[in-house]
Short mmCIF file of C-alpha atoms in Angstrom, two decimals:
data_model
loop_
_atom_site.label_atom_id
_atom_site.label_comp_id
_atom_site.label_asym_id
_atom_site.label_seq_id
_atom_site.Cartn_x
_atom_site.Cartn_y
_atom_site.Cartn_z
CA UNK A 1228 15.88 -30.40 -115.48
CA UNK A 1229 18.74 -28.47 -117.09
CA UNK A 1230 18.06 -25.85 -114.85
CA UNK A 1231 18.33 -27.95 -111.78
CA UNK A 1232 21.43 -29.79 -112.70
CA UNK A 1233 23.03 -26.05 -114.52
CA UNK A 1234 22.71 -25.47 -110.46
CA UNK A 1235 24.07 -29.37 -108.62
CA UNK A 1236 26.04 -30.60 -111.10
CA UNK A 1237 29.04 -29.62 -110.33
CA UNK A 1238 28.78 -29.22 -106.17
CA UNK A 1239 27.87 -32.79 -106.02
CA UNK A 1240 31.50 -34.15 -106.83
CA UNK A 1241 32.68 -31.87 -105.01
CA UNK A 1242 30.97 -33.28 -101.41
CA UNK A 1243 31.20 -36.58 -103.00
CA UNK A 1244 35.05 -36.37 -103.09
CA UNK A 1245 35.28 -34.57 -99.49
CA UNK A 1246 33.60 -36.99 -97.73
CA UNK A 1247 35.44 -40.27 -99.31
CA UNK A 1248 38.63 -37.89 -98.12
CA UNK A 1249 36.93 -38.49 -94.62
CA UNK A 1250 37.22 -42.11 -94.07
CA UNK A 1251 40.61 -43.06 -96.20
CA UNK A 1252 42.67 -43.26 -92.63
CA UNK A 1253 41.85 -46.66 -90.86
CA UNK A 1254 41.51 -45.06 -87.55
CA UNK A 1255 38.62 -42.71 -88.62
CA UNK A 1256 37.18 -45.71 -89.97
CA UNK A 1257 34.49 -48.26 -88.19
CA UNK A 1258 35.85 -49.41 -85.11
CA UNK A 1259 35.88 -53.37 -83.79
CA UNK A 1260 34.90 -54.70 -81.10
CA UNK A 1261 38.39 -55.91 -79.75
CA UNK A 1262 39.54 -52.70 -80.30
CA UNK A 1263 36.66 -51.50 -78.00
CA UNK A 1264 37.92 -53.86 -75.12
CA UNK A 1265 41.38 -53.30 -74.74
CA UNK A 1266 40.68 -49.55 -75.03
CA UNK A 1267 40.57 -48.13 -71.37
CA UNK A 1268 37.73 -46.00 -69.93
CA UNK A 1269 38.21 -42.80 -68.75
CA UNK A 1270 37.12 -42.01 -65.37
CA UNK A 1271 36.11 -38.68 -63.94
CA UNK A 1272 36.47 -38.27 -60.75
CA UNK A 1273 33.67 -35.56 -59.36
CA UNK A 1274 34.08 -34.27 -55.55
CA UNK A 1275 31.39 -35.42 -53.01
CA UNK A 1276 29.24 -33.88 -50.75
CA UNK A 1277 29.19 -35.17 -46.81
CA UNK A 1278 25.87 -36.42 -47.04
CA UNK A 1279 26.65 -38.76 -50.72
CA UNK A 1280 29.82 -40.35 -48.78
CA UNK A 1281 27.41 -41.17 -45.33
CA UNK A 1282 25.40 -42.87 -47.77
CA UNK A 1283 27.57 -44.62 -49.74
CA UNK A 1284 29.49 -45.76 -46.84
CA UNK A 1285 26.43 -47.70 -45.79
CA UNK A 1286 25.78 -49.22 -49.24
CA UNK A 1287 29.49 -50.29 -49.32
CA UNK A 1288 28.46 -53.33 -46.93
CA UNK A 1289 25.68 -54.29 -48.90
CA UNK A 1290 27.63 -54.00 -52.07
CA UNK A 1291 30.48 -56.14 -50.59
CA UNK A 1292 28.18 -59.26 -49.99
CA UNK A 1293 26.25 -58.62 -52.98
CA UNK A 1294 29.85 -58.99 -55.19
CA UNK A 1295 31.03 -61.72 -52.68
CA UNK A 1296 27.80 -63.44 -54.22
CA UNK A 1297 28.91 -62.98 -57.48
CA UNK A 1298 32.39 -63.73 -57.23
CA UNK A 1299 30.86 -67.25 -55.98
CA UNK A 1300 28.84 -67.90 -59.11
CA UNK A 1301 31.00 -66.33 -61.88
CA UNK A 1302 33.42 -68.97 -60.50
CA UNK A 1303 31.40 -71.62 -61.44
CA UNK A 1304 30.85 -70.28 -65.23
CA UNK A 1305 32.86 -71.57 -68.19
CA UNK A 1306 34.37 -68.37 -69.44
CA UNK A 1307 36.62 -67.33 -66.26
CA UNK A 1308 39.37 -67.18 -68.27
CA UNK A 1309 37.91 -64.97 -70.82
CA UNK A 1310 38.26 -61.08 -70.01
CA UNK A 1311 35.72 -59.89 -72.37
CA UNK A 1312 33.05 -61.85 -71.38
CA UNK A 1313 33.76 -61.62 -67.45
CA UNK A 1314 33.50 -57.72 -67.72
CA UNK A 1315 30.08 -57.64 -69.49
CA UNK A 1316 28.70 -60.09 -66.97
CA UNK A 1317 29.63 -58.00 -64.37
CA UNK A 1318 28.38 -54.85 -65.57
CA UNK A 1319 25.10 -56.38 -66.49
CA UNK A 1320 25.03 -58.52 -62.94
CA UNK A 1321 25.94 -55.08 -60.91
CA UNK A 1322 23.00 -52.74 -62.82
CA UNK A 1323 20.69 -56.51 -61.67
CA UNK A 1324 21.46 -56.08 -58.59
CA UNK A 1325 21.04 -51.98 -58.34
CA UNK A 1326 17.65 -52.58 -59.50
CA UNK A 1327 16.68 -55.11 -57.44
CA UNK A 1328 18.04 -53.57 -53.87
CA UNK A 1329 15.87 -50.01 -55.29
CA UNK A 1330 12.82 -52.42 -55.76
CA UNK A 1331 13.86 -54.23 -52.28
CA UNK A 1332 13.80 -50.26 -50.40
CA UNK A 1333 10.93 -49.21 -52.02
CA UNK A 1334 8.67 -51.99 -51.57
CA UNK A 1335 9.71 -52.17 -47.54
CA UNK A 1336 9.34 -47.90 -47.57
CA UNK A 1337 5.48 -48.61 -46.41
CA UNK A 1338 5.98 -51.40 -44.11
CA UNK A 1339 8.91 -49.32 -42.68
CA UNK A 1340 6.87 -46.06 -42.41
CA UNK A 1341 4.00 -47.82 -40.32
CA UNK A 1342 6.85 -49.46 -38.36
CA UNK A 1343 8.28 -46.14 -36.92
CA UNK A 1344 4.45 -45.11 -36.20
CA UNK A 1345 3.88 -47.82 -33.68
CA UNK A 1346 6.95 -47.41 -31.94
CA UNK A 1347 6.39 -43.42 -31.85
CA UNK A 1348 3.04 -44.13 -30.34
CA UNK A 1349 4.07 -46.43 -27.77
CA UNK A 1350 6.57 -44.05 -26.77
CA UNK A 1351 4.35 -41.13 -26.68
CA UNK A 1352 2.12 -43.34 -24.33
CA UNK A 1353 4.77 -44.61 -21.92
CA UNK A 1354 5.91 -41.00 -21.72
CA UNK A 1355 2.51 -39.68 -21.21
CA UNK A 1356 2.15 -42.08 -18.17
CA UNK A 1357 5.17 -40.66 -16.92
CA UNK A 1358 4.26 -37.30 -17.65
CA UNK A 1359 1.06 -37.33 -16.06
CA UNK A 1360 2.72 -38.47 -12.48
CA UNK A 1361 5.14 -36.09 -12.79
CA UNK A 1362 3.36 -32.94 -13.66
CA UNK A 1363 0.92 -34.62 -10.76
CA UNK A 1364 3.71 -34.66 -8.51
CA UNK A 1365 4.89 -31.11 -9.93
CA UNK A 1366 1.13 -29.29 -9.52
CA UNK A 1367 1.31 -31.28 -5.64
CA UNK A 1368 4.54 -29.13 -4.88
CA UNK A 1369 3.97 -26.38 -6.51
CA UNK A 1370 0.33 -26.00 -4.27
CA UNK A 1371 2.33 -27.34 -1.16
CA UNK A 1372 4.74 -24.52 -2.17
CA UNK A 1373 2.11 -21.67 -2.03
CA UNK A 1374 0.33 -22.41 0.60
CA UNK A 1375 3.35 -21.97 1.89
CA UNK A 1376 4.35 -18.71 0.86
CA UNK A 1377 0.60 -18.07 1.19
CA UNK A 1378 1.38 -18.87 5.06
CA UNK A 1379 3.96 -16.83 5.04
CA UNK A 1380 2.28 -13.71 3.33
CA UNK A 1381 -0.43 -13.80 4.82
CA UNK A 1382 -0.05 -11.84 8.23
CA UNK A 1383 -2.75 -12.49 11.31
CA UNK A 1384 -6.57 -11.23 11.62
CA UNK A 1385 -6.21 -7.42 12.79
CA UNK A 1386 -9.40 -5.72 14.46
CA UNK A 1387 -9.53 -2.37 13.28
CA UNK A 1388 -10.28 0.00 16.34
CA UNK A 1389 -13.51 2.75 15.74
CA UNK A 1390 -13.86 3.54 19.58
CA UNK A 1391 -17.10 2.60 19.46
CA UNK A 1392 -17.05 2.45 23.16
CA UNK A 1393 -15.74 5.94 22.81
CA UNK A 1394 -18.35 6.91 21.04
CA UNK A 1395 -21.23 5.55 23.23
CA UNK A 1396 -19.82 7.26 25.89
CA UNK A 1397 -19.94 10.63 23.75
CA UNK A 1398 -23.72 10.10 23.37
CA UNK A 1399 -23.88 10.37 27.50
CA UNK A 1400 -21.78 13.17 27.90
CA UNK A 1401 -22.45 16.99 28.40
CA UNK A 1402 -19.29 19.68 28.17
CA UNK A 1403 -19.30 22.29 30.90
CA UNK A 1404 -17.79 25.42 30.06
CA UNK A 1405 -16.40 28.18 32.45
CA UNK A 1406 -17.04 25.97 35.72
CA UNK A 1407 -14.95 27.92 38.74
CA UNK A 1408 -11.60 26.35 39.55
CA UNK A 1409 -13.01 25.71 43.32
CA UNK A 1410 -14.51 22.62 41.65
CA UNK A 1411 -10.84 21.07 42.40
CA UNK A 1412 -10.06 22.69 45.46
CA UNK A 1413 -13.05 22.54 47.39
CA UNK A 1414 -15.50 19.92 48.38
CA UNK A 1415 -18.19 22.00 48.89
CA UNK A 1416 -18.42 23.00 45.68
CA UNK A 1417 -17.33 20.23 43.87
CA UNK A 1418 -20.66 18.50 45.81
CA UNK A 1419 -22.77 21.48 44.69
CA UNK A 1420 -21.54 21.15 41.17
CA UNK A 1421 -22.75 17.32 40.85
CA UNK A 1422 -25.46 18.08 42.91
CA UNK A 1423 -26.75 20.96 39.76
CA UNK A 1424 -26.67 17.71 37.06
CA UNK A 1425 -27.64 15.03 39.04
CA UNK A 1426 -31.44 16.45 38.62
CA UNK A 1427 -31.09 15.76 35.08
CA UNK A 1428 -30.50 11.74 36.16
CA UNK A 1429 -27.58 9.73 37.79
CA UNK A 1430 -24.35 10.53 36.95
CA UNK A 1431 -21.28 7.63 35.99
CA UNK A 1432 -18.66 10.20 36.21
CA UNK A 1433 -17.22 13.62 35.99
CA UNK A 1434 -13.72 14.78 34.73
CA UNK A 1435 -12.07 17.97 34.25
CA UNK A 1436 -9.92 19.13 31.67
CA UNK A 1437 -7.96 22.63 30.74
CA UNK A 1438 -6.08 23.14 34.19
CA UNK A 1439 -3.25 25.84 34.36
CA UNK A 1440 -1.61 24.27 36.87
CA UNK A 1441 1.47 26.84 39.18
CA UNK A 1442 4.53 24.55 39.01
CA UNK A 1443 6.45 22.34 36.66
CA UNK A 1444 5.19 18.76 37.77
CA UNK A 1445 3.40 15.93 36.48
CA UNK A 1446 0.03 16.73 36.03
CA UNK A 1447 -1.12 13.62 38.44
CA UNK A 1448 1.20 14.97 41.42
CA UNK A 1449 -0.01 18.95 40.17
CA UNK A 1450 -3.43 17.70 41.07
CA UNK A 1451 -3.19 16.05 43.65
CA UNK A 1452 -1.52 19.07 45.34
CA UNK A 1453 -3.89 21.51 44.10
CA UNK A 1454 -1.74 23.86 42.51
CA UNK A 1455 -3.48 25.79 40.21
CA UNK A 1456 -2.71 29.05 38.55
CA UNK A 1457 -3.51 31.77 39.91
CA UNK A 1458 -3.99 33.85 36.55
CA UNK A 1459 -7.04 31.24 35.54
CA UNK A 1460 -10.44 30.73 37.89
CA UNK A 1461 -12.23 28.48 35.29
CA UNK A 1462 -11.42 25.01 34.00
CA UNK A 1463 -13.77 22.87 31.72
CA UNK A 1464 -15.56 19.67 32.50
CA UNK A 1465 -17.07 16.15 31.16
CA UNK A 1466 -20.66 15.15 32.60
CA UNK A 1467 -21.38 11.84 31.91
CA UNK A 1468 -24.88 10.08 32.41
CA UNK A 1469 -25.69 6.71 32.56
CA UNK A 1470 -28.68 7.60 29.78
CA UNK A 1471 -28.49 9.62 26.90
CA UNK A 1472 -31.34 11.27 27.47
CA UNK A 1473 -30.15 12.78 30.91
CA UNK A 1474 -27.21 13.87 28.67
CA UNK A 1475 -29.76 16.13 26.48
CA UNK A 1476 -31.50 17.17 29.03
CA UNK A 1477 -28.73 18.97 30.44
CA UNK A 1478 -28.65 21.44 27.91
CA UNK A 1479 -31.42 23.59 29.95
CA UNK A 1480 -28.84 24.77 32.14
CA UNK A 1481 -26.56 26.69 29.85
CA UNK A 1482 -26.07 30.23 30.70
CA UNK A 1483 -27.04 29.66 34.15
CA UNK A 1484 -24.82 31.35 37.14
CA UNK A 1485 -23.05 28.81 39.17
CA UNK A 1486 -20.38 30.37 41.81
CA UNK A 1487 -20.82 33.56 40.18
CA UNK A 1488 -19.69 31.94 36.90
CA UNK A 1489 -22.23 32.24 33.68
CA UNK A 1490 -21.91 28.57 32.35
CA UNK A 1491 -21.58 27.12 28.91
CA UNK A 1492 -23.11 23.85 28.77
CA UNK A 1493 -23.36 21.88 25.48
CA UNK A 1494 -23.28 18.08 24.31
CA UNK A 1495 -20.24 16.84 22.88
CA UNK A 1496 -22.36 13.81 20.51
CA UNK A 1497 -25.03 16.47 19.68
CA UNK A 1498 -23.53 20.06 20.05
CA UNK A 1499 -25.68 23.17 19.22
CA UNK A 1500 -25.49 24.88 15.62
CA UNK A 1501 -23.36 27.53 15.37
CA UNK A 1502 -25.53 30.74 13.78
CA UNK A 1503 -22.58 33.03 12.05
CA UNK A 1504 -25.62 35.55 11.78
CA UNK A 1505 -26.40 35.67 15.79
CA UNK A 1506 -22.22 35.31 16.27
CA UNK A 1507 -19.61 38.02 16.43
CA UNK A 1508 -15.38 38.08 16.60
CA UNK A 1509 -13.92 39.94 19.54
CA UNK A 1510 -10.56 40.76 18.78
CA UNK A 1511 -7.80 43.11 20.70
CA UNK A 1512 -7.45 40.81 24.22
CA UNK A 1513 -5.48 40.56 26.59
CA UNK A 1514 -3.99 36.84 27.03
CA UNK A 1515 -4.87 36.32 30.39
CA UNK A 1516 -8.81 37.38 29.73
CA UNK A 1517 -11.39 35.57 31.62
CA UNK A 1518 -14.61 34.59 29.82
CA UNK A 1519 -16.80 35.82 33.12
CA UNK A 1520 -15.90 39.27 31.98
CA UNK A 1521 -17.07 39.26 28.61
CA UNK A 1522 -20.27 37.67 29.94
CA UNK A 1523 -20.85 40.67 32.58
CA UNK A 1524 -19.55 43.33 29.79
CA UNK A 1525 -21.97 42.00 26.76
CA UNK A 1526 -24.95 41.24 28.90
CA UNK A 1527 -24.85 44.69 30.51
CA UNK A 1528 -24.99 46.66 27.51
CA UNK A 1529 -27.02 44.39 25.71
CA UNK A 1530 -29.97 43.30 27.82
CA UNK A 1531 -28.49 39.92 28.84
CA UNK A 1532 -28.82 38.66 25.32
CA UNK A 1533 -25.63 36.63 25.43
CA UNK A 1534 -26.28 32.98 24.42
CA UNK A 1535 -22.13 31.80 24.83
CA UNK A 1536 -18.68 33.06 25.17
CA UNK A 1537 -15.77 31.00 24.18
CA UNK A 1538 -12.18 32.65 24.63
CA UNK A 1539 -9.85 30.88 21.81
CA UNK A 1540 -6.83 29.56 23.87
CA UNK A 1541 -3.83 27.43 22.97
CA UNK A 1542 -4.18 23.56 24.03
CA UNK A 1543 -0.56 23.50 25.50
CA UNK A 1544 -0.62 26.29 28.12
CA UNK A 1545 -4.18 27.22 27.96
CA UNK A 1546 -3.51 30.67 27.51
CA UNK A 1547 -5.99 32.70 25.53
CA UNK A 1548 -4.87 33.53 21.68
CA UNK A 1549 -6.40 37.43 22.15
CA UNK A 1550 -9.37 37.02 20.34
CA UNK A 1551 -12.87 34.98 21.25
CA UNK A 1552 -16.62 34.44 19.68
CA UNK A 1553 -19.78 35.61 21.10
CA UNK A 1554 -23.21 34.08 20.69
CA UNK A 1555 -26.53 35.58 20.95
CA UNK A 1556 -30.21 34.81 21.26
CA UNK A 1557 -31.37 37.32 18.57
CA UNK A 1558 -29.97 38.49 15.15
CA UNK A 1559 -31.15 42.21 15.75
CA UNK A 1560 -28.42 42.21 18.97
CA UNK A 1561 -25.37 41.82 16.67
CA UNK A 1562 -26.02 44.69 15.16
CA UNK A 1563 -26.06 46.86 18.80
CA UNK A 1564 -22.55 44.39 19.47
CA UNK A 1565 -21.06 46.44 16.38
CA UNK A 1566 -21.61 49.66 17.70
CA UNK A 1567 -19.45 48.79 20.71
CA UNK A 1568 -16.54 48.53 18.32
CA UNK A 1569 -13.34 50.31 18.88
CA UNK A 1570 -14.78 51.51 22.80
CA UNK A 1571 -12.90 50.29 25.84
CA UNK A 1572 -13.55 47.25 28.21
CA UNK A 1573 -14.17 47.95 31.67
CA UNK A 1574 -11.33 46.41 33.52
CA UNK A 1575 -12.72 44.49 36.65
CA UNK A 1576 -9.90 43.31 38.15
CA UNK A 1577 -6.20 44.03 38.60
CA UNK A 1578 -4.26 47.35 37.60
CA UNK A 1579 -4.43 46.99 33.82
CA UNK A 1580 -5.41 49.67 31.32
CA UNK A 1581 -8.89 49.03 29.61
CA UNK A 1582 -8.12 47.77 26.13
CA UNK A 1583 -10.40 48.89 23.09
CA UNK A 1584 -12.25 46.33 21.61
CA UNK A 1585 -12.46 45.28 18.12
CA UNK A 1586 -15.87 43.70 16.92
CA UNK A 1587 -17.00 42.84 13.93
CA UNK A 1588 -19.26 40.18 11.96
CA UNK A 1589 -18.12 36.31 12.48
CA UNK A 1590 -17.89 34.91 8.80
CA UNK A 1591 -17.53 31.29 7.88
CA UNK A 1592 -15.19 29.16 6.44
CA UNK A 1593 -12.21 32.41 6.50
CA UNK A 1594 -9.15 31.15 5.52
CA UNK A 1595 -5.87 33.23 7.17
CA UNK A 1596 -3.36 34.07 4.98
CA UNK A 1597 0.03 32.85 4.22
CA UNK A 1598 1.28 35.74 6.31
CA UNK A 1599 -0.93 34.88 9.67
CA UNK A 1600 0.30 32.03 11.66
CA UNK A 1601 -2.21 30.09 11.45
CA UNK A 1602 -1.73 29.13 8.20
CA UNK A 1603 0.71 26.14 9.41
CA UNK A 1604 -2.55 24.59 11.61
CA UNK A 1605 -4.69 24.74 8.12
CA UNK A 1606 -1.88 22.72 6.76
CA UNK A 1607 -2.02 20.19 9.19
CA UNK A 1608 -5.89 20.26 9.10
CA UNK A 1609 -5.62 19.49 5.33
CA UNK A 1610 -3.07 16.38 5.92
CA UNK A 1611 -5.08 15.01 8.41
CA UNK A 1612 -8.08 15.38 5.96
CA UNK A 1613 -6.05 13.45 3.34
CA UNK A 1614 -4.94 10.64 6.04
CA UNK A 1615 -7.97 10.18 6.53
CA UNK A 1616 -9.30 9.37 3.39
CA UNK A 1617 -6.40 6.97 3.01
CA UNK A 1618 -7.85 5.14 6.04
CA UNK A 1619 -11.37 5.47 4.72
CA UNK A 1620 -10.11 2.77 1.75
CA UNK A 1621 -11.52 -0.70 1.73
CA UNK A 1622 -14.14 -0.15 4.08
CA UNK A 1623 -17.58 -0.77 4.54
CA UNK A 1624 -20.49 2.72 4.93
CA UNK A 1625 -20.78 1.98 8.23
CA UNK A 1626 -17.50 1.30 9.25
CA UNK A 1627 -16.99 5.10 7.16
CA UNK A 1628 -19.53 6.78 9.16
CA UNK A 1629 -18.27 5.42 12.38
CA UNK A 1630 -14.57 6.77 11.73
CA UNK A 1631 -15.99 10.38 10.45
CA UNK A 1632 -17.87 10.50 13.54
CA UNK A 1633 -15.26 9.50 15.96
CA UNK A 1634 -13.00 12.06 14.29
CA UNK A 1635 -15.41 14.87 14.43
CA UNK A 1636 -16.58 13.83 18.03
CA UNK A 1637 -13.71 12.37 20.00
CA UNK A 1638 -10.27 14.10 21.06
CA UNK A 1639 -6.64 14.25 19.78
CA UNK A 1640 -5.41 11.12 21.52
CA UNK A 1641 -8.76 9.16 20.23
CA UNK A 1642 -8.48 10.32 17.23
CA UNK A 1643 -4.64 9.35 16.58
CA UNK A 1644 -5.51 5.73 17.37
CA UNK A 1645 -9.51 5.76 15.30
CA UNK A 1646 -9.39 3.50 12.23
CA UNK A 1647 -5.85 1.99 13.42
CA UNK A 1648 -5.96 -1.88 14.32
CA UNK A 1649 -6.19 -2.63 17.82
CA UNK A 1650 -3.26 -3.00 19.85
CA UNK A 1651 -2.87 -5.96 22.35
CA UNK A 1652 -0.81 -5.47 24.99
CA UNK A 1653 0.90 -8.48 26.87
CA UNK A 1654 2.38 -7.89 30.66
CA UNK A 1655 5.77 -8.88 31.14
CA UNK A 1656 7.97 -9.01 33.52
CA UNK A 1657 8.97 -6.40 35.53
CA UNK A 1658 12.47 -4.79 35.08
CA UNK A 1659 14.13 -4.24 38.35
CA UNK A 1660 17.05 -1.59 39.49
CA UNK A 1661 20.56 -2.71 37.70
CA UNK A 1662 18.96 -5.62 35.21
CA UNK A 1663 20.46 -4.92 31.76
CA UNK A 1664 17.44 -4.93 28.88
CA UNK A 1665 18.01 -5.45 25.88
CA UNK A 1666 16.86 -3.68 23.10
CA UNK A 1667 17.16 -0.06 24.74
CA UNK A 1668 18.72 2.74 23.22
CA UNK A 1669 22.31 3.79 24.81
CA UNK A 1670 23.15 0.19 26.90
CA UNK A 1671 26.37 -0.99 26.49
CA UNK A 1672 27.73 -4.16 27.53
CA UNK A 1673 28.57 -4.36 31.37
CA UNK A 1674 27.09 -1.13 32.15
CA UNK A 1675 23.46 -0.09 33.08
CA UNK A 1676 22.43 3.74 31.85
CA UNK A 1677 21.50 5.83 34.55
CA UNK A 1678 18.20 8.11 34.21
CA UNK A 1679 19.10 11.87 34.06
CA UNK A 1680 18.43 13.67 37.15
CA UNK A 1681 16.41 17.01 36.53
CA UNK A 1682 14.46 19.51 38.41
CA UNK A 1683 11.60 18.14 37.58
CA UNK A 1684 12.67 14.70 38.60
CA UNK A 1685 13.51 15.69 41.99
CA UNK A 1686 10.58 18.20 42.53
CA UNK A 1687 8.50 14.55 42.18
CA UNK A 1688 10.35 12.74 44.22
CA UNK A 1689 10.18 15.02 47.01
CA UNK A 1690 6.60 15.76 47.15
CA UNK A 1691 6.01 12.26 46.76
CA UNK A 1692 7.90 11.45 49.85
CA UNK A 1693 6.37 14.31 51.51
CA UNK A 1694 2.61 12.78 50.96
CA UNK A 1695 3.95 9.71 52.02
CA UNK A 1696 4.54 11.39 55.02
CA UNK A 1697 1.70 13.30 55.59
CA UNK A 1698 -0.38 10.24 55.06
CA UNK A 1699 2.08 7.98 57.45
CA UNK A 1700 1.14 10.99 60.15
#
């Protein structure tokens, strides 16, 4: 122990003696309770947020008739006059009533929470009732609406036109080639000419096409006169039967002489194959060449071997293009047709100088080059192709092989309007001389434009006067 107190002995006083130095002032001493009530409180006041003041400004109202309450029974008690005991009542009554309100909320929190529920639900039913009409309402206009537009898009039923009558009357029809010119001019032989098919079976009708006609007129008022060139003695024709097989039949009589004319007959549904190997290209000819003397010239020199003879000419003035194909019966005969290349044509009519021929192998499928002008036609060949594949969409095989066929079979102005929809064409009335139309080109208002007066124009009118005449006589 001497070692312990050696070591606390003398600290001890001197803590002992500090901490009596601690409490000698009377206001570091024990403090009494009077002295704790007329002491004032300090207050802090701490900033508050938006959402603290909503709140407390709706507890204020509660609070005020919760004090009013109080006021009422601390005015009964005995003490009123006392401050001390007035202030601890009211502390202890306010924290009372805290507690009581937080028990008050959060016993009524479940009752409240199913409360809102209900209402929710019967809200979300009266609006679904509502809904339901209106979106019924809404799906009525909005079909109401597109039929409608539907009405609007959609544009009336179109027949699409494949000339099928067109076509049916291809099946009847042969094409006469190099028939004499007289066929116009003259009865007799226009007679003799029906009379050569008619064997084959009754005829419906015969046209002719690829006339040279001498002046400028309508082609109607050119025929009628009878004005042909005098530069071309042939003109093609269209035989048509009443039955197909007349039609075929037909055939028999190609290469036969009619009017001292070799003709070229053929069917225009069922056409005969063209043989490259029994075929050669006659080039170097004169424009105004007649096909009757490239039948006399070949069969001549070639043991009247010559199948047909087509002269290429142009579809506007029927001129030929200086070059033509010749057909044969046998292979071995185009090779004798070669060695008549570069050797002179006998010149049958006329004063013109015999021009040398030039002959050689007809190939297939020879494109010309960008230099020949021909070149522009394969172009418009290949755009045609391509226009008609665009017409070929969205239709049916059969409808497909009717259009290929009417295009292959059928001519220009057939084959403009093949796989177009039909057009229907309503009479109106008829303008008369002065009557202002509207919707032409050049009319003004008040005045009437006047046709222009050409040669051509007057060339009709005279002639037409003239057969009046004649007929009047």
């Amino acid at each position: 122990m001497t070692g312990f107190s050696s070591l606390f002995g003398k600290s001890t006083e001197k803590y002992d003696q500090s901490v009596s130095e601690l409490f000698k002032n009377s206001a570091d001493g024990p403090i009494s309770k009077n002295q704790l009530i007329d002491k004032k409180r300090t207050v802090i006041e701490i900033p508050k947020s938006k959402k603290r003041k909503q709140a407390e400004q709706e507890g204020d109202a509660s609070e005020e008739d919760a004090e009013s309450r109080v006021s009422e029974e601390s005015e009964g008690s005995e003490g009123s006059g006392e401050e001390e005991s007035n202030e601890d009542e009211e502390i202890e009554e306010e924290k009372v009533i805290k507690k009581a309100k937080k028990k008050d909320e959060n016993d009524n929190l479940e009752a409240k929470y199913f409360e809102k529920v209900m209402r929710a639900d019967e809200k979300d039913e009266e609006e679904g009732d509502v809904d339901d009409d209106s979106k019924i309402e809404q799906l009525a206009n909005k079909d109401s609406s597109s039929v409608e537009k539907e009405t609007k898009k959609t544009k009336s039923a179109q027949t699409i036109d494949f000339k099928e009558a067109e076509l049916e009357k291809a099946e009847r029809t042969a094409f006469v080639g190099n028939v004499p010119s007289d066929v116009i001019t003259s009865k007799t032989v226009a007679k003799n000419f029906k009379k050569l098919f008619k064997q084959f079976g009754k005829i419906d009708s015969i046209r002719f096409r690829s006339i040279s006609f001498d002046e400028n007129l309508p082609r109607k008022v050119s025929f009628a006169k009878k004005s042909l060139h005098n530069s071309r003695d042939s003109v093609n024709a269209y035989v048509v039967f009443v039955e197909k097989s007349s039609s075929l039949a037909a055939k028999k009589l190609n290469a036969i002489v009619f009017e001292n004319h070799h003709l070229r007959v053929d069917h225009v549904a069922h056409p005969a194959p063209k043989d490259n190997k029994r075929t050669i290209f006659v080039g170097n000819l004169d424009f105004e060449e007649k096909e009757e003397s490239l039948w006399n010239y070949f069969n001549n020199k070639l043991d009247n071997d010559v199948e047909s003879v087509r002269i290429i000419r142009d579809s506007k003035t029927n001129m030929g293009k200086g070059f033509a194909l010749v057909q044969f019966n046998d292979t071995l005969t185009v090779n004798r047709a070669l060695m008549l290349n570069d050797k002179p044509m006998d010149v049958t009519s006329g004063n013109k100088k015999a021009r040398k021929l030039r002959i050689s192998r007809a190939k297939a499928n020879v494109k010309p080059s960008l230099m020949s002008p021909n070149h522009i036609e394969n172009a418009k060949k290949a755009y045609a192709s391509n226009k008609s594949r665009e017409q070929q969409q969205g239709l049916t095989d059969t409808q497909r092989t009717k259009l290929g066929r009417a295009q292959t079979i059928l001519g220009k102005a057939d084959r403009s309007r093949v796989g177009k929809p039909k057009k229907v064409i309503i009479e109106g009335e008829r303008a008369t001389k002065g009557q202002k139309i509207a919707g032409i080109k050049g009319l003004k208002s008040g005045k009437v434009k006047k046709p222009r007066i050409r040669d051509r124009s007057t060339k009709f009118k005279n002639e037409r006067e003239a057969m009046k005449k004649e007929v009047k006589r």
